Tab-separated table of C-alpha atoms in Angstrom:
chain	number	residue	atom	x	y	z
L	216	MET	CA	65.011	80.682	81.388
L	217	ALA	CA	65.654	84.352	80.544
L	218	LEU	CA	69.111	84.428	82.109
L	219	ALA	CA	72.527	85.233	80.609
L	220	VAL	CA	75.993	85.221	82.217
L	221	LEU	CA	79.025	87.121	80.903
L	222	TYR	CA	82.442	87.978	82.324
L	223	SER	CA	84.224	91.291	82.702
L	224	ARG	CA	86.862	92.882	84.954
L	225	ALA	CA	86.892	95.496	87.695
L	226	LEU	CA	89.985	97.423	88.837
L	227	SER	CA	91.346	97.269	92.382
L	228	GLY	CA	94.772	98.842	92.619
L	229	ILE	CA	96.853	97.193	89.917
L	230	GLN	CA	94.724	94.044	90.075
L	231	ALA	CA	91.716	93.382	87.815
L	232	PRO	CA	89.417	90.961	89.663
L	233	LEU	CA	86.840	88.992	87.704
L	234	VAL	CA	83.275	90.345	87.602
L	235	THR	CA	80.394	88.099	86.592
L	236	VAL	CA	77.655	90.052	84.822
L	237	GLU	CA	74.346	88.229	85.324
L	238	THR	CA	71.277	89.391	83.395
L	239	HIS	CA	67.775	88.252	84.325
L	240	ILE	CA	64.561	89.108	82.454
L	241	ALA	CA	61.345	88.559	84.469
L	242	ASN	CA	57.678	89.388	84.139
L	243	GLY	CA	56.444	92.501	85.913
L	244	LEU	CA	56.347	96.236	85.478
L	245	PRO	CA	59.073	97.473	83.081
L	246	SER	CA	62.230	98.398	85.027
L	247	PHE	CA	66.001	98.365	84.663
L	248	THR	CA	67.947	97.697	87.862
L	249	ILE	CA	71.709	97.296	88.359
L	250	VAL	CA	72.891	95.758	91.654
L	251	GLY	CA	76.326	94.720	92.956
L	252	LEU	CA	77.786	97.918	94.464
L	253	PRO	CA	77.746	100.004	91.248
L	254	ASP	CA	79.199	103.512	91.200
L	255	THR	CA	77.363	106.450	89.605
L	256	GLU	CA	79.040	105.801	86.231
L	257	VAL	CA	77.818	102.198	86.300
L	258	LYS	CA	74.290	103.174	87.349
L	259	GLU	CA	74.139	105.573	84.408
L	260	SER	CA	74.984	102.737	82.018
L	261	LYS	CA	71.322	101.674	81.854
L	262	ASP	CA	70.507	104.878	79.942
L	263	ARG	CA	73.493	104.461	77.608
L	264	VAL	CA	72.669	100.789	77.020
L	265	ARG	CA	68.976	101.472	76.375
L	266	ALA	CA	69.763	104.149	73.774
L	267	ALA	CA	72.533	102.074	72.150
L	268	LEU	CA	70.237	99.047	71.758
L	269	GLN	CA	67.429	101.152	70.294
L	270	ASN	CA	69.739	102.885	67.804
L	271	ALA	CA	71.191	99.516	66.785
L	272	GLN	CA	67.623	98.326	65.980
L	273	PHE	CA	67.459	95.756	68.784
L	274	LYS	CA	64.369	95.121	70.899
L	275	ILE	CA	64.307	96.116	74.568
L	276	PRO	CA	61.850	93.932	76.502
L	277	ALA	CA	59.068	95.744	78.354
L	278	GLN	CA	59.795	93.579	81.391
L	279	ARG	CA	61.742	93.645	84.635
L	280	ILE	CA	65.493	93.697	83.781
L	281	THR	CA	67.905	92.948	86.635
L	282	ILE	CA	71.692	93.166	86.191
L	283	ASN	CA	73.848	91.677	88.961
L	284	LEU	CA	77.579	92.492	89.051
L	285	ALA	CA	79.175	89.827	91.236
L	286	PRO	CA	80.904	89.731	93.667
L	287	ALA	CA	78.528	92.123	95.374
L	288	ASP	CA	81.096	93.486	97.862
L	289	LEU	CA	83.556	94.648	95.169
L	290	PRO	CA	83.036	98.305	94.126
L	291	LYS	CA	82.361	98.723	90.393
L	292	GLU	CA	83.200	101.951	88.575
L	293	SER	CA	83.649	103.279	85.028
L	294	GLY	CA	81.617	102.707	81.880
L	295	ARG	CA	83.474	99.514	80.938
L	296	PHE	CA	80.464	97.398	81.962
L	297	ASP	CA	78.217	98.909	79.255
L	298	LEU	CA	79.187	96.278	76.688
L	299	PRO	CA	78.634	93.133	78.829
L	300	ILE	CA	75.348	94.572	80.155
L	301	ALA	CA	74.058	95.207	76.618
L	302	LEU	CA	75.138	91.748	75.429
L	303	GLY	CA	73.557	90.180	78.503
L	304	ILE	CA	70.173	91.728	77.650
L	305	LEU	CA	70.433	90.558	74.038
L	306	ALA	CA	71.418	87.026	75.084
L	307	ALA	CA	68.727	86.769	77.772
L	308	THR	CA	66.066	87.796	75.244
L	309	GLY	CA	67.347	85.383	72.580
L	310	GLN	CA	68.497	88.043	70.117
L	311	ILE	CA	72.051	86.617	70.113
L	312	PRO	CA	73.193	83.061	70.988
L	313	LYS	CA	74.474	82.254	74.482
L	314	ASP	CA	76.712	79.306	73.660
L	315	LYS	CA	79.917	81.290	72.992
L	316	LEU	CA	79.619	83.970	75.683
L	317	ASP	CA	81.674	82.099	78.313
L	318	GLN	CA	84.672	81.954	75.948
L	319	TYR	CA	85.229	85.713	76.199
L	320	GLU	CA	85.614	88.569	78.639
L	321	TRP	CA	84.090	91.900	77.690
L	322	ALA	CA	84.783	95.561	78.404
L	323	GLY	CA	83.779	98.738	76.636
L	324	GLU	CA	81.828	101.943	77.049
L	325	LEU	CA	78.908	102.424	74.682
L	326	ALA	CA	78.045	105.617	72.848
L	327	LEU	CA	74.347	106.273	72.313
L	328	THR	CA	74.855	105.268	68.683
L	329	GLY	CA	76.136	101.818	69.670
L	330	GLU	CA	79.771	102.671	68.898
L	331	LEU	CA	82.431	101.567	71.397
L	332	ARG	CA	84.489	104.141	73.276
L	333	PRO	CA	87.910	103.492	74.876
L	334	ILE	CA	88.348	102.586	78.535
L	335	HIS	CA	91.214	102.909	81.007
L	336	GLY	CA	92.972	99.939	82.610
L	337	ALA	CA	92.750	97.798	79.463
L	338	LEU	CA	96.268	96.441	79.883
L	339	ALA	CA	95.725	95.300	83.477
L	340	MET	CA	92.394	93.680	82.541
L	341	THR	CA	93.858	91.916	79.496
L	342	TYR	CA	96.702	90.472	81.550
L	343	ASN	CA	94.272	88.973	84.070
L	344	ALA	CA	91.943	87.751	81.306
L	345	SER	CA	94.833	85.888	79.666
L	346	GLN	CA	95.467	84.074	82.954
L	347	SER	CA	91.892	82.746	82.888
L	348	GLY	CA	92.291	81.299	79.390
L	349	ARG	CA	89.466	83.410	77.920
L	350	SER	CA	89.710	85.788	74.979
L	351	PHE	CA	89.214	89.502	75.580
L	352	VAL	CA	86.915	91.726	73.514
L	353	LEU	CA	87.382	95.480	73.886
L	354	PRO	CA	87.200	98.759	71.927
L	355	GLN	CA	89.494	99.091	68.942
L	356	GLN	CA	91.226	102.139	70.473
L	357	ASN	CA	92.533	99.940	73.327
L	358	ALA	CA	93.596	96.975	71.188
L	359	ALA	CA	97.230	98.001	70.593
L	360	GLU	CA	97.703	98.594	74.312
L	361	ALA	CA	96.123	95.241	75.238
L	362	ALA	CA	98.221	93.407	72.634
L	363	LEU	CA	101.337	94.097	74.712
L	364	VAL	CA	100.278	91.020	76.707
L	365	LYS	CA	101.881	88.493	74.365
L	366	LYS	CA	99.859	85.416	75.339
L	367	ALA	CA	96.475	87.164	75.298
L	368	THR	CA	93.871	86.532	72.600
L	369	ILE	CA	92.361	89.908	71.709
L	370	TYR	CA	89.441	90.920	69.535
L	371	ALA	CA	88.981	94.609	68.762
L	372	ALA	CA	85.553	95.972	67.854
L	373	LYS	CA	84.213	99.329	66.702
L	374	SER	CA	80.583	98.839	67.636
L	375	LEU	CA	77.996	96.685	69.347
L	376	LEU	CA	76.647	95.575	65.963
L	377	GLN	CA	80.068	94.285	64.937
L	378	ILE	CA	80.268	92.120	68.071
L	379	CYS	CA	76.723	90.779	67.572
L	380	ALA	CA	77.594	89.847	63.981
L	381	HIS	CA	80.593	87.920	65.320
L	382	LEU	CA	78.490	86.015	67.859
L	383	THR	CA	75.797	85.144	65.321
L	384	GLY	CA	78.402	83.997	62.784
L	385	GLN	CA	77.544	86.617	60.166
L	386	GLU	CA	80.941	88.321	60.196
L	387	THR	CA	83.815	87.005	62.295
L	388	LEU	CA	86.018	89.465	64.172
L	389	PRO	CA	89.669	88.950	63.224
L	390	ARG	CA	92.099	88.330	66.052
L	391	PHE	CA	94.084	91.489	66.712
L	392	SER	CA	97.809	91.131	66.026
L	393	ALA	CA	100.434	93.072	67.939
L	394	ILE	CA	102.145	96.064	66.357
L	395	ALA	CA	105.859	95.628	65.709
L	396	GLU	CA	107.996	97.131	68.449
L	397	SER	CA	110.636	99.749	67.815
L	398	GLU	CA	113.982	98.891	69.396
L	399	ASN	CA	115.762	102.160	68.549
L	400	GLU	CA	115.974	104.043	71.819
L	401	ASP	CA	119.042	106.183	71.082
L	402	SER	CA	116.979	109.001	69.592
L	403	VAL	CA	114.368	109.008	72.354
L	404	TYR	CA	116.343	110.863	74.998
L	405	PRO	CA	118.677	113.875	74.662
L	406	ASP	CA	122.378	113.070	74.890
L	407	LEU	CA	124.553	113.652	77.953
L	408	ASP	CA	127.384	115.053	75.848
L	409	GLU	CA	125.218	118.153	75.314
L	410	VAL	CA	125.866	119.112	78.947
L	411	LYS	CA	129.137	121.055	79.106
L	412	GLY	CA	131.464	120.265	81.963
L	413	GLN	CA	130.002	118.580	85.080
L	414	THR	CA	132.253	115.512	84.795
L	415	HIS	CA	131.720	114.703	88.480
L	416	ALA	CA	127.934	114.864	88.128
L	417	LYS	CA	127.981	112.664	85.024
L	418	ARG	CA	130.046	110.108	86.891
L	419	ALA	CA	127.497	110.131	89.719
L	420	LEU	CA	124.669	109.650	87.228
L	421	ALA	CA	126.416	106.621	85.741
L	422	ILE	CA	126.797	105.069	89.200
L	423	ALA	CA	123.171	105.816	90.050
L	424	ALA	CA	121.993	104.256	86.769
L	425	ALA	CA	124.115	101.135	87.208
L	426	GLY	CA	122.988	100.395	90.763
L	427	GLY	CA	119.489	101.873	90.798
L	428	HIS	CA	120.497	104.481	93.407
L	429	SER	CA	118.626	107.657	94.275
L	430	LEU	CA	120.490	110.933	93.727
L	431	LEU	CA	120.252	114.525	94.963
L	432	MET	CA	122.003	117.307	93.016
L	433	ILE	CA	122.729	120.564	94.838
L	434	GLY	CA	123.895	123.618	92.945
L	435	PRO	CA	123.174	127.219	91.849
L	436	PRO	CA	120.635	128.001	89.112
L	437	GLY	CA	121.786	127.364	85.561
L	438	THR	CA	124.440	124.753	86.328
L	439	GLY	CA	122.690	122.000	84.329
L	440	LYS	CA	120.862	120.024	87.035
L	441	SER	CA	117.629	119.758	85.045
L	442	MET	CA	119.541	118.987	81.840
L	443	LEU	CA	121.394	116.169	83.575
L	444	ALA	CA	118.183	114.736	84.990
L	445	ALA	CA	116.385	114.853	81.612
L	446	ARG	CA	119.222	112.852	80.063
L	447	PHE	CA	119.404	110.301	82.857
L	448	PRO	CA	116.835	107.834	81.362
L	449	GLY	CA	119.041	107.600	78.272
L	450	ILE	CA	121.807	105.828	80.215
L	451	LEU	CA	119.579	103.414	82.127
L	452	PRO	CA	119.721	99.706	81.210
L	453	PRO	CA	116.945	98.492	78.878
L	454	MET	CA	113.670	97.324	80.405
L	455	THR	CA	112.868	93.637	80.525
L	456	GLU	CA	109.551	92.381	79.135
L	457	ALA	CA	108.155	91.956	82.667
L	458	GLU	CA	109.260	95.446	83.758
L	459	ALA	CA	107.809	97.050	80.643
L	460	LEU	CA	104.491	95.243	81.089
L	461	GLU	CA	104.219	96.212	84.757
L	462	SER	CA	105.074	99.846	84.036
L	463	ALA	CA	102.615	100.018	81.129
L	464	ALA	CA	99.843	98.383	83.188
L	465	ILE	CA	100.121	101.066	85.865
L	466	GLN	CA	100.104	103.856	83.301
L	467	SER	CA	96.972	102.355	81.736
L	468	LEU	CA	95.209	102.754	85.100
L	469	SER	CA	95.582	106.517	85.009
L	470	TYR	CA	93.161	108.739	83.116
L	471	GLY	CA	93.431	107.786	79.457
L	472	SER	CA	95.261	104.745	78.111
L	473	PHE	CA	98.860	103.682	77.666
L	474	ASN	CA	100.585	105.137	74.610
L	475	ILE	CA	101.957	102.233	72.594
L	476	GLN	CA	104.849	104.432	71.402
L	477	ASN	CA	106.182	104.471	74.983
L	478	TRP	CA	106.518	100.691	75.148
L	479	LYS	CA	109.822	99.681	76.772
L	480	LYS	CA	110.759	103.308	77.372
L	481	ARG	CA	111.640	104.214	80.929
L	482	PRO	CA	108.981	106.623	82.255
L	483	PHE	CA	110.218	110.051	83.328
L	484	ARG	CA	107.859	111.864	85.697
L	485	SER	CA	108.554	115.434	86.777
L	486	PRO	CA	105.743	116.813	88.983
L	487	HIS	CA	105.730	120.524	89.833
L	488	HIS	CA	106.732	121.504	93.372
L	489	THR	CA	103.140	122.580	94.084
L	490	ALA	CA	101.990	118.939	93.768
L	491	SER	CA	100.050	117.529	96.717
L	492	GLY	CA	100.792	114.372	98.661
L	493	VAL	CA	97.861	112.616	96.950
L	494	ALA	CA	99.281	113.582	93.542
L	495	LEU	CA	102.558	111.898	94.471
L	496	VAL	CA	101.322	108.691	96.117
L	497	GLY	CA	97.880	108.366	94.512
L	498	GLY	CA	94.390	108.359	95.983
L	499	GLY	CA	90.776	109.182	95.339
L	500	SER	CA	87.541	107.472	96.317
L	501	HIS	CA	88.512	104.821	93.752
L	502	PRO	CA	92.295	104.854	94.285
L	503	ARG	CA	94.364	105.740	91.228
L	504	PRO	CA	98.166	105.586	91.025
L	505	GLY	CA	100.190	108.713	91.804
L	506	GLU	CA	103.464	109.977	90.361
L	507	ILE	CA	105.621	107.497	92.293
L	508	SER	CA	103.713	104.574	90.776
L	509	LEU	CA	103.488	106.098	87.291
L	510	ALA	CA	107.306	106.299	87.448
L	511	MET	CA	107.464	102.502	87.970
L	512	HIS	CA	110.818	101.148	86.693
L	513	GLY	CA	111.640	104.685	85.581
L	514	VAL	CA	112.634	108.064	86.996
L	515	LEU	CA	110.847	110.433	89.354
L	516	PHE	CA	112.522	113.837	89.042
L	517	LEU	CA	111.768	116.374	91.770
L	518	ASP	CA	113.167	119.760	90.754
L	519	GLU	CA	113.399	122.515	93.384
L	520	LEU	CA	113.168	119.866	96.102
L	521	ALA	CA	113.244	122.362	98.961
L	522	GLU	CA	110.201	124.173	97.505
L	523	PHE	CA	107.964	121.119	97.950
L	524	ASP	CA	105.767	121.119	101.018
L	525	ARG	CA	107.593	119.212	103.739
L	526	LYS	CA	104.572	117.002	104.462
L	527	VAL	CA	104.424	116.093	100.776
L	528	LEU	CA	108.068	115.018	100.742
L	529	GLU	CA	107.600	112.865	103.824
L	530	VAL	CA	105.243	110.561	101.918
L	531	LEU	CA	108.269	109.427	99.886
L	532	ARG	CA	109.979	107.833	102.872
L	533	GLU	CA	108.031	104.553	102.898
L	534	PRO	CA	108.023	103.810	99.136
L	535	LEU	CA	111.752	104.623	98.879
L	536	GLU	CA	112.363	101.774	101.314
L	537	SER	CA	109.651	99.264	100.414
L	538	GLY	CA	109.083	99.869	96.693
L	539	LYS	CA	105.304	99.952	97.137
L	540	ILE	CA	102.566	102.193	98.502
L	541	THR	CA	99.327	101.217	100.230
L	542	ILE	CA	96.409	103.647	99.918
L	543	SER	CA	93.765	103.170	102.588
L	544	ARG	CA	90.260	104.569	102.451
L	545	ALA	CA	87.292	103.983	104.752
L	546	ALA	CA	85.656	101.511	102.370
L	547	ARG	CA	88.634	99.973	100.576
L	548	GLN	CA	92.373	99.591	100.348
L	549	ALA	CA	94.608	99.484	97.285
L	550	GLU	CA	98.294	98.703	96.904
L	551	PHE	CA	100.395	100.016	94.019
L	552	PRO	CA	104.022	99.136	93.237
L	553	ALA	CA	106.437	102.065	93.383
L	554	GLN	CA	109.887	100.898	92.351
L	555	PHE	CA	111.067	104.221	90.973
L	556	GLN	CA	114.456	105.892	90.880
L	557	LEU	CA	114.463	109.262	92.608
L	558	ILE	CA	116.517	112.055	91.062
L	559	ALA	CA	116.169	115.380	92.873
L	560	ALA	CA	117.674	118.846	92.482
L	561	MET	CA	117.800	121.871	94.753
L	562	ASN	CA	119.605	125.161	95.287
L	563	PRO	CA	122.213	125.393	98.058
L	564	CYS	CA	120.520	128.368	99.761
L	565	PRO	CA	117.412	130.596	99.525
L	566	CYS	CA	118.917	132.897	96.892
L	567	GLY	CA	120.566	129.958	95.121
L	568	TYR	CA	124.078	131.359	94.766
L	569	LEU	CA	125.913	130.022	97.825
L	570	GLY	CA	129.474	129.218	96.773
L	571	HIS	CA	129.057	130.800	93.327
L	572	SER	CA	132.036	132.736	91.968
L	573	ASN	CA	129.877	135.813	91.282
L	574	GLY	CA	129.585	136.502	95.018
L	575	LYS	CA	125.868	137.298	94.802
L	576	CYS	CA	124.935	135.274	97.880
L	577	HIS	CA	124.376	137.203	101.121
L	578	CYS	CA	122.431	134.466	102.924
L	579	THR	CA	123.367	134.034	106.588
L	580	PRO	CA	124.347	130.600	107.932
L	581	ASP	CA	121.052	130.549	109.830
L	582	GLN	CA	119.064	131.203	106.636
L	583	VAL	CA	120.956	128.447	104.813
L	584	ALA	CA	120.346	126.021	107.688
L	585	ARG	CA	116.604	126.801	107.750
L	586	TYR	CA	116.393	126.394	103.967
L	587	ARG	CA	118.051	122.983	104.007
L	588	ALA	CA	115.991	121.937	107.026
L	589	ARG	CA	112.926	121.944	104.763
L	590	ILE	CA	114.114	118.477	103.787
L	591	SER	CA	113.994	116.219	106.816
L	592	GLY	CA	116.966	114.185	107.982
L	593	PRO	CA	115.138	110.842	107.613
L	594	LEU	CA	114.340	111.605	103.953
L	595	LEU	CA	117.910	112.723	103.195
L	596	ASP	CA	119.163	109.570	104.873
L	597	ARG	CA	117.209	107.534	102.328
L	598	ILE	CA	118.799	109.262	99.320
L	599	ASP	CA	121.845	107.181	98.402
L	600	MET	CA	123.942	109.850	96.703
L	601	GLN	CA	124.151	113.609	97.315
L	602	ILE	CA	126.441	115.662	95.106
L	603	GLU	CA	127.277	119.289	94.412
L	604	VAL	CA	126.829	120.621	90.868
L	605	PRO	CA	128.960	123.800	90.710
L	606	ALA	CA	128.723	126.576	88.144
L	607	VAL	CA	130.465	125.772	84.850
L	608	PRO	CA	133.603	127.892	84.225
L	609	GLN	CA	133.168	130.514	81.513
L	610	GLN	CA	135.856	129.070	79.228
L	611	GLU	CA	134.185	125.623	79.396
L	612	LEU	CA	130.741	127.076	78.760
L	613	MET	CA	131.827	128.991	75.636
L	614	LYS	CA	133.397	126.007	73.901
L	615	GLN	CA	131.741	125.278	70.571
L	616	GLN	CA	132.008	121.519	70.956
L	617	THR	CA	131.776	119.265	73.967
L	618	SER	CA	134.282	116.537	74.682
L	619	GLY	CA	132.105	114.576	77.087
L	620	GLU	CA	131.217	110.915	76.725
L	621	LYS	CA	128.024	110.147	74.815
L	622	SER	CA	125.002	108.579	76.505
L	623	SER	CA	125.310	105.458	74.337
L	624	SER	CA	128.871	104.858	75.549
L	625	ILE	CA	127.976	105.403	79.205
L	626	ARG	CA	124.978	103.141	78.808
L	627	GLN	CA	127.183	100.272	77.632
L	628	HIS	CA	129.190	100.437	80.872
L	629	VAL	CA	125.982	100.722	82.880
L	630	GLU	CA	124.469	97.661	81.183
L	631	LYS	CA	127.561	95.550	81.930
L	632	ALA	CA	127.501	96.525	85.608
L	633	HIS	CA	123.741	95.972	85.769
L	634	GLN	CA	124.016	92.504	84.250
L	635	LEU	CA	126.825	91.679	86.673
L	636	GLN	CA	124.488	92.467	89.579
L	637	LEU	CA	121.663	90.365	88.139
L	638	ASN	CA	123.995	87.394	87.641
L	639	ARG	CA	125.324	87.698	91.174
L	640	GLN	CA	122.213	88.504	93.236
L	641	ARG	CA	119.257	88.763	90.772
L	642	LYS	CA	118.572	92.395	91.769
L	643	THR	CA	120.237	95.808	91.637
L	644	ASN	CA	122.568	96.861	94.437
L	645	SER	CA	120.107	99.463	95.713
L	646	ARG	CA	117.639	96.647	96.583
L	647	LEU	CA	120.084	94.592	98.661
L	648	SER	CA	118.863	93.554	102.112
L	649	VAL	CA	121.074	93.772	105.209
L	650	LYS	CA	121.984	90.073	104.973
L	651	GLU	CA	122.816	90.461	101.292
L	652	ILE	CA	124.978	93.499	102.038
L	653	ASP	CA	126.985	91.383	104.504
L	654	LYS	CA	127.379	88.722	101.799
L	655	TYR	CA	128.155	90.810	98.712
L	656	CYS	CA	129.747	93.982	100.151
L	657	VAL	CA	132.687	92.526	102.064
L	658	LEU	CA	135.452	95.075	102.852
L	659	ASP	CA	139.184	94.604	103.335
L	660	ALA	CA	141.011	96.045	106.366
L	661	ALA	CA	141.950	99.359	104.685
L	662	SER	CA	138.379	99.936	103.496
L	663	GLU	CA	136.966	99.148	106.957
L	664	ASN	CA	139.280	101.664	108.630
L	665	LEU	CA	138.346	104.341	106.095
L	666	LEU	CA	134.638	103.735	106.619
L	667	LYS	CA	135.025	103.805	110.422
L	668	GLN	CA	136.662	107.232	110.186
L	669	ALA	CA	133.825	108.474	107.966
L	670	ILE	CA	131.203	107.201	110.414
L	671	ASN	CA	132.869	109.023	113.309
L	672	ARG	CA	133.487	112.270	111.430
L	673	LEU	CA	130.123	112.492	109.689
L	674	ASN	CA	128.000	110.877	112.414
L	675	LEU	CA	126.532	108.501	109.853
L	676	SER	CA	123.417	106.507	110.668
L	677	ALA	CA	123.161	102.757	110.134
L	678	ARG	CA	121.095	103.434	107.017
L	679	ALA	CA	123.754	105.795	105.593
L	680	TYR	CA	126.430	103.186	106.363
L	681	HIS	CA	124.555	100.545	104.378
L	682	ARG	CA	123.957	102.953	101.513
L	683	ILE	CA	127.667	103.758	101.269
L	684	LEU	CA	128.368	100.032	101.025
L	685	LYS	CA	125.789	99.623	98.254
L	686	VAL	CA	127.211	102.542	96.273
L	687	ALA	CA	130.752	101.207	96.755
L	688	ARG	CA	129.571	97.829	95.435
L	689	THR	CA	128.193	99.557	92.324
L	690	ILE	CA	131.420	101.508	91.780
L	691	ALA	CA	133.350	98.239	91.904
L	692	ASP	CA	130.898	96.660	89.452
L	693	LEU	CA	131.365	99.558	87.001
L	694	ALA	CA	135.108	98.970	87.189
L	695	GLY	CA	134.575	95.215	86.684
L	696	ILE	CA	136.283	94.423	90.014
L	697	GLU	CA	134.959	91.589	92.161
L	698	LYS	CA	136.106	92.851	95.578
L	699	ILE	CA	135.449	96.321	96.984
L	700	ASN	CA	138.644	98.251	97.807
L	701	HIS	CA	139.360	101.473	99.692
L	702	GLN	CA	139.172	103.573	96.498
L	703	HIS	CA	135.597	102.469	95.895
L	704	VAL	CA	134.663	103.207	99.525
L	705	ALA	CA	136.366	106.623	99.392
L	706	GLU	CA	134.412	107.593	96.288
L	707	ALA	CA	131.148	106.358	97.807
L	708	ILE	CA	131.754	108.493	100.905
L	709	GLN	CA	132.212	111.538	98.656
L	710	TYR	CA	128.588	111.129	97.551
L	711	ARG	CA	127.245	112.028	101.010
L	712	ARG	CA	127.569	115.823	100.714
L	713	MET	CA	124.658	116.697	102.986
L	714	ASP	CA	126.100	114.540	105.767
L	715	LYS	CA	129.288	116.612	105.574
L	716	HIS	CA	127.421	119.915	105.631
L	717	SER	CA	125.408	118.812	108.647
L	718	THR	CA	128.609	118.414	110.683
L	719	ASN	CA	129.904	121.907	109.881
């Protein structure tokens, strides 16, 4: 029977469901048909496959060729099905043996010459292929990325001919071995001690890094907000193997492939304030991840926060709470994880110089209120820490050397506090549920009285109350203290600057 069956992978969100590529050769007028909900890119593969087979000196049967991509209700896109389709035709016509085909999964786009071109989503597909127990054959350009899945068996190929030689036993493809990882992360990020002054802001960054808290910095232009944010990833705790794999898998789904040099490095995404809502959360007819997902287990930095379109900012509310985003389209739905750490910066007023010693600001209270109202109350309520970053005094700015603590030193304290949280509750403080807050954020009488006064004075919401408790828990962890005291609560309250301004 002129039938061959191979396996490949589609992409649906971060998942890579199995696709069975069935090839049938039958008598009749010569034709080449692909069924199974193929997209335009997949439909065009018949022309690429035909040319690749001819240029590789294989025979194309002058018969009725039918390719079925099952399951039929799963949309198929991209040129990754070129390789299994070509192999299916060769196997169905007896030009290569069928006996070993079910041991592998295949993905790769074919050039007209028969060479293999890289694909996107290789990491996600390799991870799912390893779960099935089959080896994965893919273009050589994607091999290093796929090898990040430690238990996967990977074979990298340059061309269709090379794969056919492997299947016929003429020349065996060597198993691809993973590239050695670089553990030196100190030189990756700029150092915090390069930022002059801003001791209060650096302290807030350390707390945010230790507990996974979101942070908003408010201050005039040129005070170092962007510099602080760019150095923030350098004080974050190291990524675990699972976190690094999940982050890399999402990045491999975007256009292009994951850069192996970024393995175990916290992603830092900084979209421009003209970015659309779709750019932030993801979308498209075949949903792709947006900035919040590409920042998975890393940092999403939004500079000039008040300049973003208000509707765009509102899309952040759900993922900040849930750590995931669901993209719904008429024909399909995709869910992407979005456990990112939000760091934002904004000016205090339209001109930017409110409270600056130069006295440039002439904004009226009404103008300031309208400017800050561009960021909705519900979104501000979800940002754990809000601090002011004042202008650096001239004498501090003109010092030749800085006396601030280095990122490596701060990171050591952050790692200890982070590990303390994992040992206690197996998650960072920012991810604590209400029940877990009641269990792990117990206050003494003095701390309770202080927090009650803050709630009454600042009109804090229930969400802000819980966030103060989480931040206070992190401050205590940084100090290595088991129980939260009134000093920790007082400092946590100080990181709600916008709540204070809203009462004035």
